[in-house]
Amino acid sequence: MGSITNLPASDSLDLALDHPTPNECIKIWSNTATSWKDSLTLPVYLTESQFLTTVPLAANEGMTMWILVDKNHAPDERQIFSSCESFRKHSLVSDAEGNVGDCIIHGIASVFCPSEYRRRGYAARHMIEVAKALRNWQSEYGKCVGSVLYSDIGKIYYAKLGWTPNIRNCHLVFSPIKSEWPPEARQIHEKDIESYCRRDEATIRAAIAKPDFTVKKRVTILPDLDHMLWHIRKEDFATRHIFGKIPDAKGAIASFQGKDVWAIWTHRYYHHPDSGAGENVLYILRLVLEGDETANSPVFGNPFELPENGIAEQVSALQAVLRAAQAEAMEWRLDHVKLWDPTPLVHSLIAKAGFDYLEVERESESIASGLWYSDSGEVDEFPAWLNNEHYAWC
């Protein structure tokens, strides 16, 4: 396995990027368990990790595992200096004139350097090599316009390596409430999700096909069925383990003036509910308010100035969906409801509805950061990254 005291330098030509063997995957997951097993025991976490390689977004080579190793050592006998995963994400890109193209963005996750190899430059070398590899990785699925990650170590480290923090990393936090679902809110079940994702995608495509000369480029990761099910399958695994059952409701929908507002969500248990840690979250993966002209566009800042009349039904429908989320969180023993990157209109309607909430600009955790490419393949300036919502997190 090699000596801890006789290690290659981080700039050594002997270091190379590779993919782990099944046994090496178990080693990686065993090392990362302390950081990411959430409410699970180690054996259950290992089972979950294997299971999550088979679910939508990860299956069919959607997920790739990357390791930094000494190329002179054989698989299963080599040291793993650093590891991560990447997920191929179906995305859209649009220029100022509204020319829309399908593309891919690679989402990088689970970056991990074992403690015995830290402060030696291995993680940085690993990320530099991964950035090179992802530029043309799985290009048969489309042109890669960049890679993204969600930093839990602040904004500086990854920015130095090329992943610039998004201009905003905002979310709203609501408390659970003990109540019945509002009568206006209807449950979204898993069988319903695909149709809502297709409606959402059609709206996004139409929105970014409109010219917008305030920006050179717009990009968005599509909130498709695979993204929703990736989160939901993790939810299913955890809730079966903790409660022996899974939630029926995968979201909520309400109607107003011939339009709909809906939210698709996931239950995340960082700790067992009995621990009292107070950190478990109902994440709203995607919130759609039909007719919202501030959605799917590079509009920053809030609140939005609401008209004096004609919004009562809109407010009521949004209120019903969010109250349903709060009730769901209480029923499933979650401590918070979090909504990432609300549109200016949604933000203002929430304030109008009289919700009690906390607004957070993330500075140290889940910092959405991107490394972007120009048409010629060179590192490009930061585009307008639309829909920085939790569905895209990985």
Short mmCIF file of C-alpha atoms in Angstrom, two decimals:
data_model
loop_
_atom_site.label_atom_id
_atom_site.label_comp_id
_atom_site.label_asym_id
_atom_site.label_seq_id
_atom_site.Cartn_x
_atom_site.Cartn_y
_atom_site.Cartn_z
CA MET A 1 0.00 0.00 0.00
CA GLY A 2 2.98 2.33 0.26
CA SER A 3 4.47 4.31 3.08
CA ILE A 4 2.84 7.44 4.50
CA THR A 5 6.32 8.96 4.86
CA ASN A 6 7.50 8.16 1.33
CA LEU A 7 4.90 9.85 -0.81
CA PRO A 8 5.11 11.46 -4.25
CA ALA A 9 5.02 15.25 -4.44
CA SER A 10 1.71 16.73 -5.53
CA ASP A 11 3.27 17.84 -8.83
CA SER A 12 4.82 14.44 -9.53
CA LEU A 13 4.39 12.98 -13.02
CA ASP A 14 3.70 9.66 -11.31
CA LEU A 15 0.33 10.93 -10.11
CA ALA A 16 -2.58 10.18 -12.41
CA LEU A 17 -6.35 10.21 -12.56
CA ASP A 18 -8.15 6.86 -12.62
CA HIS A 19 -11.43 5.17 -11.73
CA PRO A 20 -11.69 2.99 -8.62
CA THR A 21 -12.30 -0.73 -8.57
CA PRO A 22 -15.31 -2.08 -6.62
CA ASN A 23 -13.04 -2.82 -3.64
CA GLU A 24 -11.59 0.69 -3.83
CA CYS A 25 -15.12 2.12 -3.85
CA ILE A 26 -15.79 0.38 -0.54
CA LYS A 27 -12.56 1.84 0.83
CA ILE A 28 -13.58 5.34 -0.29
CA TRP A 29 -17.06 5.05 1.19
CA SER A 30 -15.63 3.71 4.45
CA ASN A 31 -13.34 6.74 4.66
CA THR A 32 -16.10 9.24 3.85
CA ALA A 33 -18.67 7.75 6.21
CA THR A 34 -17.73 9.98 9.13
CA SER A 35 -18.47 13.03 7.00
CA TRP A 36 -21.47 11.89 4.95
CA LYS A 37 -23.26 8.91 6.46
CA ASP A 38 -25.90 11.24 7.97
CA SER A 39 -28.20 9.24 10.24
CA LEU A 40 -26.96 5.83 9.04
CA THR A 41 -24.56 3.33 10.57
CA LEU A 42 -21.44 2.44 8.59
CA PRO A 43 -22.78 -0.88 7.23
CA VAL A 44 -26.03 0.77 6.16
CA TYR A 45 -24.14 3.71 4.64
CA LEU A 46 -22.06 1.30 2.55
CA THR A 47 -25.27 -0.33 1.32
CA GLU A 48 -26.75 3.08 0.54
CA SER A 49 -23.63 4.19 -1.33
CA GLN A 50 -23.79 1.14 -3.57
CA PHE A 51 -27.54 1.60 -4.05
CA LEU A 52 -27.12 5.25 -5.08
CA THR A 53 -24.91 4.19 -8.00
CA THR A 54 -27.96 2.46 -9.51
CA VAL A 55 -30.56 5.23 -9.32
CA PRO A 56 -31.55 7.87 -11.92
CA LEU A 57 -28.84 10.47 -12.64
CA ALA A 58 -26.17 7.99 -11.48
CA ALA A 59 -27.17 4.89 -13.45
CA ASN A 60 -26.08 4.20 -17.03
CA GLU A 61 -22.72 5.95 -16.53
CA GLY A 62 -24.39 9.13 -15.35
CA MET A 63 -22.09 9.08 -12.32
CA THR A 64 -18.33 8.63 -12.62
CA MET A 65 -15.93 8.14 -9.72
CA TRP A 66 -12.46 9.69 -9.99
CA ILE A 67 -9.36 8.99 -7.89
CA LEU A 68 -5.83 10.38 -7.75
CA VAL A 69 -3.27 7.58 -7.52
CA ASP A 70 0.33 6.67 -8.20
CA LYS A 71 0.18 5.14 -11.68
CA ASN A 72 3.07 2.81 -10.84
CA HIS A 73 0.95 0.87 -8.33
CA ALA A 74 -1.65 -1.74 -9.20
CA PRO A 75 -5.40 -1.32 -8.59
CA ASP A 76 -6.50 -2.53 -5.14
CA GLU A 77 -2.89 -2.17 -3.94
CA ARG A 78 -2.43 1.58 -4.46
CA GLN A 79 -2.99 4.53 -2.17
CA ILE A 80 -5.98 6.74 -2.97
CA PHE A 81 -4.77 10.28 -2.35
CA SER A 82 -8.06 11.98 -3.22
CA SER A 83 -11.46 11.03 -4.64
CA CYS A 84 -14.64 12.57 -6.01
CA GLU A 85 -17.66 11.84 -8.19
CA SER A 86 -19.09 13.59 -11.22
CA PHE A 87 -22.67 13.56 -12.50
CA ARG A 88 -23.63 14.24 -16.10
CA LYS A 89 -26.40 16.84 -16.06
CA HIS A 90 -28.62 17.67 -19.04
CA SER A 91 -28.50 21.45 -19.35
CA LEU A 92 -29.35 24.36 -21.63
CA VAL A 93 -27.29 27.30 -22.83
CA SER A 94 -28.57 30.47 -24.47
CA ASP A 95 -26.85 33.54 -25.88
CA ALA A 96 -27.97 37.15 -25.76
CA GLU A 97 -30.04 36.74 -28.93
CA GLY A 98 -31.93 33.79 -27.51
CA ASN A 99 -30.29 30.97 -29.46
CA VAL A 100 -30.82 27.90 -27.26
CA GLY A 101 -28.71 24.77 -27.28
CA ASP A 102 -28.77 21.53 -25.34
CA CYS A 103 -25.52 20.77 -23.54
CA ILE A 104 -24.09 19.01 -20.52
CA ILE A 105 -22.70 20.31 -17.27
CA HIS A 106 -20.79 17.97 -14.99
CA GLY A 107 -21.65 18.23 -11.30
CA ILE A 108 -18.75 17.38 -9.00
CA ALA A 109 -19.51 15.92 -5.59
CA SER A 110 -17.99 14.08 -2.62
CA VAL A 111 -14.51 15.58 -2.92
CA PHE A 112 -12.49 13.83 -0.23
CA CYS A 113 -8.87 13.57 0.80
CA PRO A 114 -8.07 11.08 3.61
CA SER A 115 -6.66 12.79 6.70
CA GLU A 116 -3.24 11.15 6.34
CA TYR A 117 -2.78 12.76 2.91
CA ARG A 118 -4.03 16.27 3.66
CA ARG A 119 -1.95 19.45 3.44
CA ARG A 120 0.22 17.91 0.74
CA GLY A 121 -1.53 19.43 -2.30
CA TYR A 122 -3.16 16.19 -3.44
CA ALA A 123 -6.75 17.46 -3.41
CA ALA A 124 -5.80 20.50 -5.49
CA ARG A 125 -3.88 18.33 -7.97
CA HIS A 126 -6.83 15.96 -8.13
CA MET A 127 -9.29 18.76 -8.93
CA ILE A 128 -7.01 20.21 -11.58
CA GLU A 129 -6.83 16.81 -13.27
CA VAL A 130 -10.59 16.29 -12.96
CA ALA A 131 -11.24 19.69 -14.56
CA LYS A 132 -9.10 18.68 -17.54
CA ALA A 133 -10.81 15.32 -17.88
CA LEU A 134 -14.36 16.65 -17.65
CA ARG A 135 -13.89 19.12 -20.49
CA ASN A 136 -14.45 16.34 -23.03
CA TRP A 137 -15.86 13.61 -20.80
CA GLN A 138 -18.92 11.84 -22.26
CA SER A 139 -19.04 14.32 -25.13
CA GLU A 140 -21.25 11.89 -27.05
CA TYR A 141 -24.08 13.18 -24.84
CA GLY A 142 -23.53 16.81 -25.82
CA LYS A 143 -21.14 19.70 -25.61
CA CYS A 144 -19.80 20.38 -22.14
CA VAL A 145 -20.13 24.05 -21.17
CA GLY A 146 -18.72 23.69 -17.66
CA SER A 147 -18.63 21.91 -14.35
CA VAL A 148 -20.17 22.90 -11.04
CA LEU A 149 -19.68 21.97 -7.40
CA TYR A 150 -21.21 22.94 -4.07
CA SER A 151 -18.43 23.87 -1.70
CA ASP A 152 -18.74 23.13 2.01
CA ILE A 153 -15.40 24.79 2.77
CA GLY A 154 -16.24 28.37 1.84
CA LYS A 155 -15.62 30.31 -1.36
CA ILE A 156 -11.85 30.69 -1.57
CA TYR A 157 -10.35 27.21 -1.99
CA TYR A 158 -12.22 26.13 -5.11
CA ALA A 159 -12.17 29.64 -6.58
CA LYS A 160 -8.37 29.42 -6.65
CA LEU A 161 -8.73 26.23 -8.70
CA GLY A 162 -11.14 27.80 -11.20
CA TRP A 163 -14.63 27.25 -9.73
CA THR A 164 -16.00 30.73 -9.14
CA PRO A 165 -18.85 31.14 -6.63
CA ASN A 166 -22.21 32.05 -8.08
CA ILE A 167 -23.22 35.67 -7.58
CA ARG A 168 -25.94 34.56 -5.14
CA ASN A 169 -26.27 31.56 -2.85
CA CYS A 170 -29.46 32.46 -1.05
CA HIS A 171 -32.17 30.41 0.63
CA LEU A 172 -35.19 30.99 2.83
CA VAL A 173 -35.78 28.94 5.99
CA PHE A 174 -39.26 28.19 7.34
CA SER A 175 -40.22 26.36 10.52
CA PRO A 176 -42.43 23.26 10.51
CA ILE A 177 -46.02 23.72 11.64
CA LYS A 178 -48.40 21.23 13.20
CA SER A 179 -51.48 21.41 11.02
CA GLU A 180 -53.46 19.68 8.31
CA TRP A 181 -52.62 20.43 4.70
CA PRO A 182 -54.52 23.47 3.41
CA PRO A 183 -57.56 22.35 1.38
CA GLU A 184 -56.22 24.20 -1.69
CA ALA A 185 -53.04 22.08 -1.74
CA ARG A 186 -52.96 18.67 -3.42
CA GLN A 187 -50.28 16.05 -3.07
CA ILE A 188 -47.82 15.39 -5.87
CA HIS A 189 -47.00 11.69 -6.08
CA GLU A 190 -44.01 10.12 -7.75
CA LYS A 191 -46.04 9.10 -10.79
CA ASP A 192 -46.95 12.77 -11.35
CA ILE A 193 -43.43 14.21 -11.29
CA GLU A 194 -42.44 13.55 -14.89
CA SER A 195 -45.38 15.52 -16.31
CA TYR A 196 -44.57 18.53 -14.11
CA CYS A 197 -40.89 18.36 -15.10
CA ARG A 198 -41.86 18.36 -18.78
CA ARG A 199 -44.11 21.40 -18.30
CA ASP A 200 -41.32 23.12 -16.43
CA GLU A 201 -38.75 22.37 -19.13
CA ALA A 202 -41.01 23.74 -21.88
CA THR A 203 -41.39 26.98 -19.92
CA ILE A 204 -37.64 27.25 -19.34
CA ARG A 205 -36.87 26.71 -23.03
CA ALA A 206 -39.35 29.39 -24.04
CA ALA A 207 -37.99 31.85 -21.46
CA ILE A 208 -34.34 31.57 -22.44
CA ALA A 209 -35.22 31.73 -26.15
CA LYS A 210 -36.13 35.37 -25.60
CA PRO A 211 -33.31 37.82 -26.36
CA ASP A 212 -31.64 39.34 -23.33
CA PHE A 213 -28.80 41.72 -24.08
CA THR A 214 -28.00 42.35 -20.42
CA VAL A 215 -25.94 39.12 -20.42
CA LYS A 216 -23.74 37.30 -22.93
CA LYS A 217 -24.67 33.78 -21.91
CA ARG A 218 -27.32 32.04 -19.83
CA VAL A 219 -27.00 28.48 -18.53
CA THR A 220 -29.33 26.29 -16.54
CA ILE A 221 -29.27 22.70 -15.35
CA LEU A 222 -32.62 21.24 -16.31
CA PRO A 223 -34.89 20.28 -13.40
CA ASP A 224 -35.70 16.96 -15.03
CA LEU A 225 -37.09 13.71 -13.66
CA ASP A 226 -33.64 12.17 -13.14
CA HIS A 227 -32.61 15.00 -10.80
CA MET A 228 -35.79 14.70 -8.76
CA LEU A 229 -35.58 10.92 -8.47
CA TRP A 230 -31.89 11.02 -7.46
CA HIS A 231 -32.88 13.02 -4.37
CA ILE A 232 -36.04 11.01 -3.78
CA ARG A 233 -34.25 7.64 -3.91
CA LYS A 234 -31.88 8.84 -1.19
CA GLU A 235 -34.94 9.97 0.76
CA ASP A 236 -36.59 6.58 0.27
CA PHE A 237 -33.53 4.75 1.57
CA ALA A 238 -33.25 6.91 4.69
CA THR A 239 -36.95 6.94 5.58
CA ARG A 240 -37.26 3.17 5.17
CA HIS A 241 -34.29 2.76 7.49
CA ILE A 242 -35.57 5.22 10.11
CA PHE A 243 -39.35 4.80 9.92
CA GLY A 244 -39.94 1.59 7.98
CA LYS A 245 -41.92 3.50 5.32
CA ILE A 246 -41.52 6.21 2.71
CA PRO A 247 -43.41 9.51 2.31
CA ASP A 248 -46.35 9.47 -0.11
CA ALA A 249 -46.12 13.17 -0.89
CA LYS A 250 -43.22 14.18 -3.12
CA GLY A 251 -44.51 17.73 -3.32
CA ALA A 252 -47.62 19.89 -3.38
CA ILE A 253 -49.60 21.81 -6.00
CA ALA A 254 -52.31 24.50 -5.90
CA SER A 255 -54.12 26.41 -8.63
CA PHE A 256 -54.97 30.04 -9.30
CA GLN A 257 -56.56 31.81 -12.27
CA GLY A 258 -56.07 28.81 -14.57
CA LYS A 259 -52.42 28.41 -13.56
CA ASP A 260 -50.56 26.23 -11.08
CA VAL A 261 -47.90 26.66 -8.45
CA TRP A 262 -46.08 23.55 -7.35
CA ALA A 263 -43.13 22.40 -5.30
CA ILE A 264 -41.25 19.12 -5.48
CA TRP A 265 -39.35 18.30 -2.31
CA THR A 266 -37.17 15.79 -0.51
CA HIS A 267 -36.76 14.76 3.14
CA ARG A 268 -33.13 14.85 4.32
CA TYR A 269 -32.05 13.33 7.62
CA TYR A 270 -28.55 14.43 8.63
CA HIS A 271 -29.16 12.88 12.06
CA HIS A 272 -31.68 10.46 13.50
CA PRO A 273 -34.75 12.47 14.59
CA ASP A 274 -34.35 11.15 18.14
CA SER A 275 -30.89 12.77 18.41
CA GLY A 276 -32.34 16.25 18.88
CA ALA A 277 -29.62 17.72 16.64
CA GLY A 278 -32.15 19.98 14.95
CA GLU A 279 -30.57 19.91 11.48
CA ASN A 280 -32.92 17.76 9.38
CA VAL A 281 -34.45 19.52 6.40
CA LEU A 282 -37.34 19.36 3.97
CA TYR A 283 -35.61 20.77 0.89
CA ILE A 284 -37.83 22.22 -1.79
CA LEU A 285 -36.01 20.93 -4.85
CA ARG A 286 -37.90 23.06 -7.34
CA LEU A 287 -40.70 25.61 -6.98
CA VAL A 288 -42.65 26.70 -10.07
CA LEU A 289 -45.12 29.57 -10.18
CA GLU A 290 -46.72 29.62 -13.62
CA GLY A 291 -46.82 33.06 -15.16
CA ASP A 292 -43.81 34.29 -13.15
CA GLU A 293 -42.00 36.64 -15.52
CA THR A 294 -39.07 36.91 -13.10
CA ALA A 295 -38.39 33.17 -13.33
CA ASN A 296 -35.78 31.57 -15.61
CA SER A 297 -34.14 34.91 -16.19
CA PRO A 298 -31.03 36.70 -14.91
CA VAL A 299 -32.98 38.89 -12.49
CA PHE A 300 -31.10 39.43 -9.25
CA GLY A 301 -32.15 41.12 -6.08
CA ASN A 302 -35.44 41.16 -4.28
CA PRO A 303 -38.10 41.96 -3.40
CA PHE A 304 -40.15 42.50 -6.55
CA GLU A 305 -42.62 45.37 -6.52
CA LEU A 306 -46.05 43.77 -6.50
CA PRO A 307 -49.10 45.34 -8.12
CA GLU A 308 -51.70 46.62 -5.70
CA ASN A 309 -54.51 44.44 -7.09
CA GLY A 310 -55.05 41.06 -8.70
CA ILE A 311 -52.58 38.98 -6.72
CA ALA A 312 -54.77 37.57 -3.93
CA GLU A 313 -55.29 34.19 -5.62
CA GLN A 314 -51.60 33.97 -6.49
CA VAL A 315 -50.65 34.65 -2.88
CA SER A 316 -53.20 32.15 -1.61
CA ALA A 317 -51.98 29.34 -3.91
CA LEU A 318 -48.32 29.86 -3.04
CA GLN A 319 -49.22 30.07 0.63
CA ALA A 320 -51.07 26.74 0.40
CA VAL A 321 -48.09 24.97 -1.16
CA LEU A 322 -45.62 26.30 1.40
CA ARG A 323 -47.99 25.57 4.32
CA ALA A 324 -48.23 22.01 3.00
CA ALA A 325 -44.42 21.83 3.03
CA GLN A 326 -44.35 23.05 6.63
CA ALA A 327 -46.98 20.49 7.65
CA GLU A 328 -45.06 17.74 5.84
CA ALA A 329 -41.89 18.70 7.68
CA MET A 330 -43.65 18.47 11.02
CA GLU A 331 -45.24 15.11 10.22
CA TRP A 332 -41.87 13.63 9.20
CA ARG A 333 -39.94 15.11 12.14
CA LEU A 334 -37.87 17.54 10.10
CA ASP A 335 -36.54 20.71 11.69
CA HIS A 336 -36.60 23.18 8.80
CA VAL A 337 -38.04 23.82 5.34
CA LYS A 338 -35.52 25.38 2.97
CA LEU A 339 -36.21 27.05 -0.37
CA TRP A 340 -33.18 27.93 -2.48
CA ASP A 341 -32.98 30.89 -4.84
CA PRO A 342 -36.60 32.07 -4.88
CA THR A 343 -37.45 34.30 -7.82
CA PRO A 344 -38.02 37.98 -7.04
CA LEU A 345 -41.76 37.52 -7.53
CA VAL A 346 -41.93 34.44 -5.29
CA HIS A 347 -39.87 36.21 -2.64
CA SER A 348 -42.26 39.16 -2.63
CA LEU A 349 -45.36 36.97 -2.57
CA ILE A 350 -43.96 35.07 0.42
CA ALA A 351 -43.48 38.34 2.26
CA LYS A 352 -46.99 39.43 1.25
CA ALA A 353 -48.43 36.17 2.58
CA GLY A 354 -47.08 36.96 6.03
CA PHE A 355 -44.76 33.99 6.43
CA ASP A 356 -42.24 33.92 9.23
CA TYR A 357 -38.92 33.06 7.59
CA LEU A 358 -35.20 33.62 7.78
CA GLU A 359 -33.24 34.68 4.71
CA VAL A 360 -29.71 33.24 4.48
CA GLU A 361 -26.87 34.08 2.12
CA ARG A 362 -24.62 31.01 2.29
CA GLU A 363 -20.98 31.85 2.90
CA SER A 364 -19.46 28.54 3.99
CA GLU A 365 -21.68 25.61 2.94
CA SER A 366 -23.32 24.55 -0.34
CA ILE A 367 -21.65 27.38 -2.24
CA ALA A 368 -22.67 26.85 -5.86
CA SER A 369 -19.51 27.38 -7.89
CA GLY A 370 -18.79 26.95 -11.58
CA LEU A 371 -15.93 26.54 -14.03
CA TRP A 372 -17.16 27.53 -17.47
CA TYR A 373 -15.92 27.04 -21.03
CA SER A 374 -16.18 29.24 -24.10
CA ASP A 375 -17.14 27.91 -27.53
CA SER A 376 -13.43 27.43 -28.26
CA GLY A 377 -12.93 25.36 -25.13
CA GLU A 378 -11.05 27.96 -23.12
CA VAL A 379 -12.05 28.92 -19.59
CA ASP A 380 -14.81 31.49 -19.96
CA GLU A 381 -16.21 34.31 -17.85
CA PHE A 382 -19.06 33.49 -15.48
CA PRO A 383 -22.42 33.23 -17.32
CA ALA A 384 -25.83 34.02 -15.88
CA TRP A 385 -26.51 30.78 -13.97
CA LEU A 386 -30.28 30.42 -13.79
CA ASN A 387 -32.28 28.36 -11.29
CA ASN A 388 -29.68 27.78 -8.61
CA GLU A 389 -32.16 25.59 -6.74
CA HIS A 390 -31.61 22.50 -4.65
CA TYR A 391 -32.56 19.98 -7.36
CA ALA A 392 -29.19 20.66 -9.03
CA TRP A 393 -27.17 20.14 -5.84
CA CYS A 394 -24.97 17.06 -5.74
#
